[in-house]
Coordinates of C-alpha atoms in Angstrom, one line a residue:
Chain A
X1 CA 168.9 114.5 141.7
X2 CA 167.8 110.8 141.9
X3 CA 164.9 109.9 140.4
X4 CA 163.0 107.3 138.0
X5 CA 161.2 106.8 134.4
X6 CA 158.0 106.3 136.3
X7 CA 158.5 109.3 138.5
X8 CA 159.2 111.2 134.6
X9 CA 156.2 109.5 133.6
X10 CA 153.8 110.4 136.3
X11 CA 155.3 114.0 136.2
X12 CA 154.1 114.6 132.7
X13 CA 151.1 112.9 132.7
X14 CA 149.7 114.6 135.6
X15 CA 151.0 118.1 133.9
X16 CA 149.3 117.3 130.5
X17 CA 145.7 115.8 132.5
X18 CA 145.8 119.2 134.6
X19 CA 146.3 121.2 131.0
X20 CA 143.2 119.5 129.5
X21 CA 141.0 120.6 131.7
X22 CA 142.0 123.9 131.9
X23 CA 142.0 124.1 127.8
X24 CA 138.6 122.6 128.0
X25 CA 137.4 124.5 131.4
X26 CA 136.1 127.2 128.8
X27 CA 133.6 124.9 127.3
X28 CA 132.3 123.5 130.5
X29 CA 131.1 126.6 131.5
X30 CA 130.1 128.5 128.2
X31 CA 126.5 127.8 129.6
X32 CA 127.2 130.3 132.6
X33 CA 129.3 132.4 130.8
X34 CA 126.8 132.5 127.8
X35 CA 123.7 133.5 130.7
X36 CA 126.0 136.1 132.4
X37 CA 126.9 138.1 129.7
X38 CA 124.0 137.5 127.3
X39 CA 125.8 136.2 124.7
X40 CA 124.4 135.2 121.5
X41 CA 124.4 131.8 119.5
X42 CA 127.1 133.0 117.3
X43 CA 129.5 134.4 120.1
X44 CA 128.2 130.9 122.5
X45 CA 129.8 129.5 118.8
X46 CA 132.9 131.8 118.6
X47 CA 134.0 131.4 122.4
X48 CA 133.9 127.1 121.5
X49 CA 135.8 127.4 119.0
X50 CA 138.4 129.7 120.0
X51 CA 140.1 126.6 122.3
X52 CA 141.5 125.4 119.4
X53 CA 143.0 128.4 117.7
X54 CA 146.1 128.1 119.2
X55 CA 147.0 124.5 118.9
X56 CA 148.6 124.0 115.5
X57 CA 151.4 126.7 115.4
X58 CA 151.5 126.7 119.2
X59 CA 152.0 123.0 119.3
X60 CA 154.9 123.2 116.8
X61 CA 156.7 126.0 118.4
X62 CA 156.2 124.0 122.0
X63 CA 158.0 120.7 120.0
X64 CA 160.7 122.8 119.2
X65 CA 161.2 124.2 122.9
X66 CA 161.2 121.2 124.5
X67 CA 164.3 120.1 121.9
X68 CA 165.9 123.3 123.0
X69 CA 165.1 124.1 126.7
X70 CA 163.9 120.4 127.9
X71 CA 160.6 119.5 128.6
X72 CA 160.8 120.4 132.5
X73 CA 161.2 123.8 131.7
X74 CA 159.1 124.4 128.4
X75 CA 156.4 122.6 130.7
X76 CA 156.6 124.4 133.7
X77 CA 156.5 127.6 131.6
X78 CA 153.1 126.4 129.8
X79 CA 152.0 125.9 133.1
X80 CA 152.5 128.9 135.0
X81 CA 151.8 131.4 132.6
X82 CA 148.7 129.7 131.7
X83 CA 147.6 129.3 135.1
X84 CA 148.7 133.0 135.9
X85 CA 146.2 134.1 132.9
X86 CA 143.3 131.5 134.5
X87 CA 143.7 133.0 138.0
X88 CA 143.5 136.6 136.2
X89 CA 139.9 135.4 134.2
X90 CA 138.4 134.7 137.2
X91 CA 138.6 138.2 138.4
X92 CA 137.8 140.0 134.8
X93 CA 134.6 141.7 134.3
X94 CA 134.8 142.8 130.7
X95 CA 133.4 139.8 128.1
X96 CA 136.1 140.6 125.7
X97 CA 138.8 140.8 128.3
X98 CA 137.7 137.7 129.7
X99 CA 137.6 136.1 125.3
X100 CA 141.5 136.9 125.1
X101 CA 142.5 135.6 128.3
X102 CA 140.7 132.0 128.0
X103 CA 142.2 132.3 124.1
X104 CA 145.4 132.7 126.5
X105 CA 144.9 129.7 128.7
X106 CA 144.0 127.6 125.5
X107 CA 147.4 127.4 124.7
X108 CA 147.4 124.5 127.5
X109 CA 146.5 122.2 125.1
X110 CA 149.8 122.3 123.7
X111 CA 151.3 120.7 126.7
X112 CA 150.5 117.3 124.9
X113 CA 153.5 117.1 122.2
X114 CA 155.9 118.6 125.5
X115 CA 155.2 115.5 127.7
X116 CA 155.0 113.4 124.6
X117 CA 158.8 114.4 124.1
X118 CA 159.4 114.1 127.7
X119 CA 158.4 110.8 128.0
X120 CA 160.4 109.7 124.4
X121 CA 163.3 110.7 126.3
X122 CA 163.1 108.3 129.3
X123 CA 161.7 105.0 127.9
X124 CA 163.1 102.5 125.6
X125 CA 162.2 101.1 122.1
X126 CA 160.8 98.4 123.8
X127 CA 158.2 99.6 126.3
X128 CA 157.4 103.7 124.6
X129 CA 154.3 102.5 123.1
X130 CA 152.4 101.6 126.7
X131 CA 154.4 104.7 127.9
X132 CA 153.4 107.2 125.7
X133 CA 149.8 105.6 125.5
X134 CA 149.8 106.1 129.1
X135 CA 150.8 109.3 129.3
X136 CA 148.3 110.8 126.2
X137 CA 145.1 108.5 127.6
X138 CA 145.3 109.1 130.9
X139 CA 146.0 113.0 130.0
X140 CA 143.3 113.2 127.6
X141 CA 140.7 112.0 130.2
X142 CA 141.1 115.8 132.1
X143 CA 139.0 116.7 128.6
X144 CA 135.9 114.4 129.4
X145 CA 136.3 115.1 133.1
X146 CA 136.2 118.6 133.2
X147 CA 132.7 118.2 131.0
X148 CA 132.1 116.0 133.9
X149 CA 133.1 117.0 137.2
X150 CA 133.8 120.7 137.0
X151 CA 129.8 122.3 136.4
X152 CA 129.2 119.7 139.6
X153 CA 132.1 120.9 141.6
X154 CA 131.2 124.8 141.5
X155 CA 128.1 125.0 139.8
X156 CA 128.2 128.0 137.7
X157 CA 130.6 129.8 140.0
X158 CA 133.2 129.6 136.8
X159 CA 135.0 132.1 138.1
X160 CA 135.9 130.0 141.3
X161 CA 136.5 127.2 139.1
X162 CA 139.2 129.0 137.3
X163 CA 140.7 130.6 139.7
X164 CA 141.4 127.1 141.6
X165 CA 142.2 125.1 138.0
X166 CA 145.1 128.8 137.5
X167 CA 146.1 128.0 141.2
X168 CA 146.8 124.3 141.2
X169 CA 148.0 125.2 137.7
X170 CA 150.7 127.0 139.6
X171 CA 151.8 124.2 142.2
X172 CA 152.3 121.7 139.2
X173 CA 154.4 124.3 137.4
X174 CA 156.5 124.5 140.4
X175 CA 156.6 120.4 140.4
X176 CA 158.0 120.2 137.2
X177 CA 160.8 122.6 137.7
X178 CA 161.9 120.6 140.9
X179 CA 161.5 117.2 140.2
X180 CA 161.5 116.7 136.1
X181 CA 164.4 115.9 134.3
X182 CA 164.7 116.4 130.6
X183 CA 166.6 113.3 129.5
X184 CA 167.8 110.3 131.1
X185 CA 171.2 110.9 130.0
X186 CA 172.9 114.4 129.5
X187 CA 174.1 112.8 126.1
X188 CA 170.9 112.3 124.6
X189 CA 169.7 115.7 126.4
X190 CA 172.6 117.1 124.0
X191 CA 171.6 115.7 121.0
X192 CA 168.3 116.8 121.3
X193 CA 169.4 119.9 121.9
X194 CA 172.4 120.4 119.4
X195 CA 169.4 119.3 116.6
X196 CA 167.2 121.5 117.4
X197 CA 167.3 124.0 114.8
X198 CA 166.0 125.5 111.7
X199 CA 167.8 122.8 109.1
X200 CA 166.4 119.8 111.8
X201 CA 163.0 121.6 111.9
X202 CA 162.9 121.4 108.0
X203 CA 164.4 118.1 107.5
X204 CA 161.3 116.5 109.6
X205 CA 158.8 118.5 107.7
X206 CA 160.1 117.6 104.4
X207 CA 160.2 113.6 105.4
X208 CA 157.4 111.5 103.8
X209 CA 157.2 109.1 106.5
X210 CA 157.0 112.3 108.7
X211 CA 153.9 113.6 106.3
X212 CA 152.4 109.8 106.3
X213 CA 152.5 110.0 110.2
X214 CA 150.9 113.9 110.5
X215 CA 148.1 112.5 108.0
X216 CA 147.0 109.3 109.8
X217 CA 147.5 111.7 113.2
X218 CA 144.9 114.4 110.9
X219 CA 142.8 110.4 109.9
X220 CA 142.8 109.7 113.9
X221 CA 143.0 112.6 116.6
X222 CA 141.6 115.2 114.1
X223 CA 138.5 113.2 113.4
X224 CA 138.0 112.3 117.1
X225 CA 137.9 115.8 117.5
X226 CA 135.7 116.7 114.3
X227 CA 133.8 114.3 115.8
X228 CA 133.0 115.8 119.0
X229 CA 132.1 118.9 117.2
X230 CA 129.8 117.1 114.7
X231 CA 128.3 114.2 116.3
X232 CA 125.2 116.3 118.7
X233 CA 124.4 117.7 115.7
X234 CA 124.1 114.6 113.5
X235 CA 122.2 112.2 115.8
X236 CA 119.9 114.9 116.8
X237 CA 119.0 116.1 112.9
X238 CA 119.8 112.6 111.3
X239 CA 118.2 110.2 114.1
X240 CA 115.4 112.7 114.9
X241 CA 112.2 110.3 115.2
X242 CA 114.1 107.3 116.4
X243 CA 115.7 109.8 119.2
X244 CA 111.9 110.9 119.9
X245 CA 110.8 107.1 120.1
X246 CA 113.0 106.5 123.0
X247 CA 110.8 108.5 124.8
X248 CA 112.9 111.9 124.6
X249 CA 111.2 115.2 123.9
X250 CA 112.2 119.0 123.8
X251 CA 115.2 120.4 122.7
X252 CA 116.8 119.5 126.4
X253 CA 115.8 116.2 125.9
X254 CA 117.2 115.3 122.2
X255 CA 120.5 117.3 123.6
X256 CA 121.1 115.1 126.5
X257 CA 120.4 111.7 124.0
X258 CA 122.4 113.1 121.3
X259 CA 125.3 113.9 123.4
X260 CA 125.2 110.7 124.9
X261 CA 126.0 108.9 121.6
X262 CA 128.5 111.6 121.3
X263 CA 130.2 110.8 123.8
X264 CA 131.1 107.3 123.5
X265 CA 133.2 107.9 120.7
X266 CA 135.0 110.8 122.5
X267 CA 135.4 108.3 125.3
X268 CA 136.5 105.5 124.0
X269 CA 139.0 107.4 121.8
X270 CA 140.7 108.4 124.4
X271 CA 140.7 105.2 127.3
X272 CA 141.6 102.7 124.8
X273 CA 144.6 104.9 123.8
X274 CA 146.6 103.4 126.6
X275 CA 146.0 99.8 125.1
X276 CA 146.9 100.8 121.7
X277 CA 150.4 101.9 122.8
X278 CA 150.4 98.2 124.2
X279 CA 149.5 96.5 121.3
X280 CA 151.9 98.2 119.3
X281 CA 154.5 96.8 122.1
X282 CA 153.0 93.3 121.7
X283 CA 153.6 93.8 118.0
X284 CA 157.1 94.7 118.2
X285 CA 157.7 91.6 120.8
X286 CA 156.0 89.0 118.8
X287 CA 157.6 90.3 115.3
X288 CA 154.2 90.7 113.5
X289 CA 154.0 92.1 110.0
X290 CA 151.0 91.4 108.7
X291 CA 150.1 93.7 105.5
X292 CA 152.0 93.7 102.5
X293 CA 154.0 96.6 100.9
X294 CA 155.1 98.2 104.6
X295 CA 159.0 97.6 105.6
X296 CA 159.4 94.1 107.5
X297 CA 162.9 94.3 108.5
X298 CA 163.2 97.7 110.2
X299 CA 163.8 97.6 113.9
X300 CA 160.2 98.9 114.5
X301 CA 158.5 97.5 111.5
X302 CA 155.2 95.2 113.7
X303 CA 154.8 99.2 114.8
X304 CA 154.2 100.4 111.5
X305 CA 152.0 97.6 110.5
X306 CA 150.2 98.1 113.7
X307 CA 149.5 101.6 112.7
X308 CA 148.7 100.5 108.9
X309 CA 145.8 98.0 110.6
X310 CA 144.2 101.0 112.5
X311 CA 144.1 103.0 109.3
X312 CA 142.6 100.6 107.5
X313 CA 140.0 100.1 110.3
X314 CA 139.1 103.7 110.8
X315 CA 138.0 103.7 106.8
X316 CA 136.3 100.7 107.2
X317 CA 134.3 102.5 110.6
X318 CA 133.5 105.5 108.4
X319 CA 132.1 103.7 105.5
X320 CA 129.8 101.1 108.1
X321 CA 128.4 104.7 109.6
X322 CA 127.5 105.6 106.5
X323 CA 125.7 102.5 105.8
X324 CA 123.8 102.1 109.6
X325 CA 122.8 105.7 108.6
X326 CA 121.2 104.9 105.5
X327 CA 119.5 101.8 107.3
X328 CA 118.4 104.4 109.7
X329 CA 119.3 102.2 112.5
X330 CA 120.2 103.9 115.3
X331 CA 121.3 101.2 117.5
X332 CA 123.8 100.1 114.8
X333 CA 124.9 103.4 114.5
X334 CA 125.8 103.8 118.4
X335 CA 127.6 100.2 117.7
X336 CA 129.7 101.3 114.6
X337 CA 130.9 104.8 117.0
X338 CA 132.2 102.7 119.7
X339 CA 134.5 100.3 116.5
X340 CA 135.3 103.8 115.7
X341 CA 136.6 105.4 118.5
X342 CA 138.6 102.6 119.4
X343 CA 140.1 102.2 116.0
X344 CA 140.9 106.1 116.2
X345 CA 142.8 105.1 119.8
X346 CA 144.5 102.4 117.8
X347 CA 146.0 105.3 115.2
X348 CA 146.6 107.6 117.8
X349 CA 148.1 105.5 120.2
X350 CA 150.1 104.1 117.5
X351 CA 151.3 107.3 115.8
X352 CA 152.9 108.4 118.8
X353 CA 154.6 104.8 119.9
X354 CA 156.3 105.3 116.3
X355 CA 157.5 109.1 116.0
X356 CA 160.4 108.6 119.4
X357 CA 162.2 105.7 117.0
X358 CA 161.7 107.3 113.7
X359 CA 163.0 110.6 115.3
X360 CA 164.9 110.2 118.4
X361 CA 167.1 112.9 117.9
X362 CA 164.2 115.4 117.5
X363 CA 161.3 114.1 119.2
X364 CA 159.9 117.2 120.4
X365 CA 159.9 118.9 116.5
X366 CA 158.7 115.7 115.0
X367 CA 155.9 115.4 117.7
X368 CA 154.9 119.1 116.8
X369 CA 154.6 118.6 113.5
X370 CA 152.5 115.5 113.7
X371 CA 150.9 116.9 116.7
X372 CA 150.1 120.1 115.7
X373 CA 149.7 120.6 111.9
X374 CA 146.8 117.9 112.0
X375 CA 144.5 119.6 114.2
X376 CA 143.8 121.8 111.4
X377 CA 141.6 118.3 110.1
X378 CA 139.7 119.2 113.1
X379 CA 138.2 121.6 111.3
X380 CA 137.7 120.0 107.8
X381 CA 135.9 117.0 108.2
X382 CA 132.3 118.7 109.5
X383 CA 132.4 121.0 106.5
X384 CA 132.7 118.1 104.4
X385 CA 129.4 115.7 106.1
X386 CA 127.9 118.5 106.3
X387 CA 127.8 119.6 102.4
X388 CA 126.3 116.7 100.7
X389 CA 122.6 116.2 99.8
X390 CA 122.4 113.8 102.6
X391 CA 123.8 113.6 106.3
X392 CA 124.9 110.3 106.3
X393 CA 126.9 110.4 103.0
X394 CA 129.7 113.2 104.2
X395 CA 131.6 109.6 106.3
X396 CA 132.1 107.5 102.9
X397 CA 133.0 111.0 101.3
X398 CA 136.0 111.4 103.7
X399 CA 136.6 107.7 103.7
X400 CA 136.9 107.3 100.1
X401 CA 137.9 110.8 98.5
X402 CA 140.0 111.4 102.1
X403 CA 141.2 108.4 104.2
X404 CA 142.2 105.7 101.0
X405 CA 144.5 108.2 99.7
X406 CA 146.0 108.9 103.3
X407 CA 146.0 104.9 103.7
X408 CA 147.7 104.5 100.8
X409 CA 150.2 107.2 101.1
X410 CA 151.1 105.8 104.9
X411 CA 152.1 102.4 103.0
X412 CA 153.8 104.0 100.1
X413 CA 156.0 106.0 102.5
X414 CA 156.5 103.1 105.1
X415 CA 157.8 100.9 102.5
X416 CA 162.1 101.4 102.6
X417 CA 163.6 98.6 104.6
X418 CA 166.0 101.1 105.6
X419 CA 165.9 104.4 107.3
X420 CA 162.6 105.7 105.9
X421 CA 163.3 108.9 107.8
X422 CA 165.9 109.4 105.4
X423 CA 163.2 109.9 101.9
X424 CA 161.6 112.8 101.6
X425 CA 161.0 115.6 99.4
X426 CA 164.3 117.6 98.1
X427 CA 166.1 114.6 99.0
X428 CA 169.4 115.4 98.0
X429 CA 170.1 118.7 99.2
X430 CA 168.4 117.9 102.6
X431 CA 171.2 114.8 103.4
X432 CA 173.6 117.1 101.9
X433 CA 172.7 120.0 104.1
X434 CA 172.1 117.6 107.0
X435 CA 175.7 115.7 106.4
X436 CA 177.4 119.1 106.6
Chain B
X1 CA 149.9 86.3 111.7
X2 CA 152.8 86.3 109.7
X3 CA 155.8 86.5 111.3
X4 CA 159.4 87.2 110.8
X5 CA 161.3 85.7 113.6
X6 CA 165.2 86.2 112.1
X7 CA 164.4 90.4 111.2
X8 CA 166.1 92.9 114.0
X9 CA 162.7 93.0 115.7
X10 CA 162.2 90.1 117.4
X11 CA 164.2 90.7 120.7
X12 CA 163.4 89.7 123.6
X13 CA 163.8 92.6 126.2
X14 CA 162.9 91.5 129.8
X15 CA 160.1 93.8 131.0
X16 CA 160.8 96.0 133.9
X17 CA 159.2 96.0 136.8
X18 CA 157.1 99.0 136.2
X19 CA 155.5 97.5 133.3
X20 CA 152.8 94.8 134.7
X21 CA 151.7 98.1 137.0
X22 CA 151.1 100.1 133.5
X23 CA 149.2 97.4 131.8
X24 CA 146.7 97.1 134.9
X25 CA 146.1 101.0 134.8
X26 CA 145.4 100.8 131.4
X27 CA 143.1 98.0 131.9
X28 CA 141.7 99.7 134.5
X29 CA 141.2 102.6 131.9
X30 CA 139.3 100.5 129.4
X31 CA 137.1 99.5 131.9
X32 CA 136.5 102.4 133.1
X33 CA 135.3 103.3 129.4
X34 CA 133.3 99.8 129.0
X35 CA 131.5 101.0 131.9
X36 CA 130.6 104.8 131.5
X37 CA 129.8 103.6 127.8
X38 CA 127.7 100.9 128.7
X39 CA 125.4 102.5 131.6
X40 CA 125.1 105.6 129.6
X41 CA 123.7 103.5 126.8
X42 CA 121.3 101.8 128.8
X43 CA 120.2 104.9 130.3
X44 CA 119.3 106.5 126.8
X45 CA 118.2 103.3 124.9
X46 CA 115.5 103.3 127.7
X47 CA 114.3 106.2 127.6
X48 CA 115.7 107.8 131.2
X49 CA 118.8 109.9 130.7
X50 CA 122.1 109.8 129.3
X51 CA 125.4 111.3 129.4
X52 CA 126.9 112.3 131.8
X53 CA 123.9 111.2 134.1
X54 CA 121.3 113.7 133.4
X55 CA 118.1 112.2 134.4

């Protein structure tokens, strides 16, 4: 079959858009859902949360597969079953039915570390930063436009709405199959394949540089996602009176103001991603190697100073939050979110133009280990700002007790001049084991 | 900037074709953002509604 990179590219980034919305359809409706069954604040709270159960073991097992069986296939098979299970919600009656099967058709969001090994295994050294930052910011937009376009689309038929998301779900399953192609060579589709087991699953988790990467993926996409959780609550409770002096009132009112502010992080998180992957490229092009102690000589060293920058500017975001906070200034505040959520799309953008070169012979197990473990952060971070004495403090906790030690360890570990991929923990017997 | 122009880096690739086309979508993109961001400020700092367009 005769086909292109870009036709790859477009393949998977369609796929991965289509599997964010359904992963975040749930939330978009949990409104109607929460009215039609009477369901309290605690289940409203339970039914949010459950979309990201499945993501850090699910993401790591999806890596593996799409070493194994190729992307196409691993894919199409997140796909259809997921879609099969939407199209089946749409016609359940029972609440707790209805709980498992969207818990089911969370597992979309898994799709992202599939495509992200897709597209490692169709563009060069050279370009895979814009590539995989086009394929992860355009994708991550069917998050934000489900919020946006699906409650407008059917109202709070969300029944209809998932029965057309499982349907369409289907088609692009059926897409895959036909016109994706795992590898642009049979060779490298070999190797991929041929490392793809238990001792090449371990030797990535036991890497530092493979750790360094997971923990400034946990610094970046898990706070964007923390944040998304925590941020309503913040502005509303912490920027109560200014919110008020805008001219808002009620509880509808502070809601739609606070998840405005909200918002612009989670937005510009994820539409500057695409630019990060090309100012990693511009990096590697112009040879830049800016900050001491991280490897100048490797083939994609400007790449990992790129990513050292971004972590560096993600602390420095977190601390200033803390301080417009404490100044009370709400204006600041908004400002300081928007340098935030593009310094997260830096990191993210720049984890994932490094993980294809440090790992190209087991993109899709390196990708869910990065990918997948440090979702978990997700869930850390709000428990932290929200247990200290004061609600602007909890950002310089994670900065400093958090984020410097993650900074730091990203430099330690990016340091060899030569294959860093090869240093990690039980060094010996995992180059023995991995010579044999 | 410092730079290391003799280290293995520093190639010079020609870019394909399809590249100039991925760099404008991603512009496209962060406008996209600039603007959503921007309006849905000015809608809340004023007082009238806010994100995504409840007035």
């Amino acid at each position: 079959m005769k086909t292109h990179k870009v036709e790859q590219l477009i393949i998977a980034t369609f796929g991965f858009f289509w599997c964010f919305l359904m992963w975040f359809s749930t939330a978009a409706f949990s409104p109607s859902i929460a009215s039609h069954y009477h369901l309290s604040i605690k289940a409203l709270g339970l039914l949010a949360s459950s979309a990201i159960w499945m993501a850090p073991v699910g993401r790591i097992v999806a890596g593996w597969a799409a070493d194994r069986f190729g992307a196409p296939r691993t894919f199409a098979l997140i796909l259809s079953v997921c879609g099969a299970v939407s199209i089946a919600s749409a016609f359940t009656t029972s609440y707790k039915l209805l709980f498992a099967e969207r818990v089911i058709v969370a597992i979309a969001g898994v799709a992202f570390v599939v495509g992200i090994q897709h597209v490692a295994q169709w563009f060069g050294p050279h370009e895979i930063g814009t590539a995989e930052g086009l394929f992860a910011g355009t994708g991550n937009v069917g998050a934000g436009a489900g919020a946006l376009v699906l409650p407008r689309l059917f109202g709070t038929n969300y029944q209809a709405a998932f029965l057309w998301l499982g349907a369409i779900a289907l088609v692009i399953a059926a897409w895959y199959l036909v016109r994706g192609q795992a590898a642009s060579s049979a060779a490298q589709q070999a190797l991929v394949r041929k490392q793809s087991n238990l001792r090449g699953t371990l030797f990535v988790w036991s890497r530092y540089i493979a750790i360094a990467l997971m923990l400034a993926y946990a610094m970046s996409f898990g706070l964007e996602i923390a944040m998304n959780a925590w941020l309503p609550g913040y502005f509303t409770r912490g920027f109560h009176a200014q919110i008020l002096a805008l001219g808002f009132s009620g509880v509808a009112g502070l809601q739609i103001a606070a998840g405005t502010f909200a918002a612009v992080q989670s937005f510009t998180a994820s539409l500057f991603r695409p630019f990060s992957g090309f100012m990693s490229d511009l990096f590697q092009r112009k040879g830049w190697t800016p900050l001491p102690l991280i490897a100048k000589t490797l083939p994609y060293a400007p790449r990992l100073h790129w990513l050292g920058l971004s972590l560096i500017l993600i602390t420095f975001t977190m601390g200033s939050l803390t301080v417009a906070g404490l100044m009370g200034s709400l204006h600041l505040s908004v400002l300081v979110l928007v340098a935030m959520g593009v310094s997260i799309s830096f990191a993210t953008g720049g984890t994932f133009a490094l993980v294809p070169l440090l790992f190209h012979d087991r993109p899709g197990v390196a990708a869910g280990f990065i990918g997948g473990l440090s979702t978990t952060a997700g869930i850390v971070y709000p428990l932290i700002f929200s247990g200290g004495h004061n609600i602007h403090f909890g950002y310089a906790y994670v900065a400093l007790y958090l984020f410097v030690p993650i900074t730091l360890f990203y430099f330690w570990a990016a340091r060899y001049e030569r294959a860093p991929q090869e240093h990690g923990l039980m060094e010996h017997q995992v180059l023995v084991a991995e010579a044999a | 900037m410092q730079t290391t122009p003799e280290t293995p880096h520093t190639y010079s690739v020609p870019r394909e074709p399809w590249y100039k086309y991925g760099v404008a979508v991603l512009l496209l993109e962060m406008l996209i953002a600039v603007s959503v961001c921007g309006y849905s400020l000015y809608l809340t700092f004023h007082g009238l509604g806010g994100f995504p367009g409840k007035h």
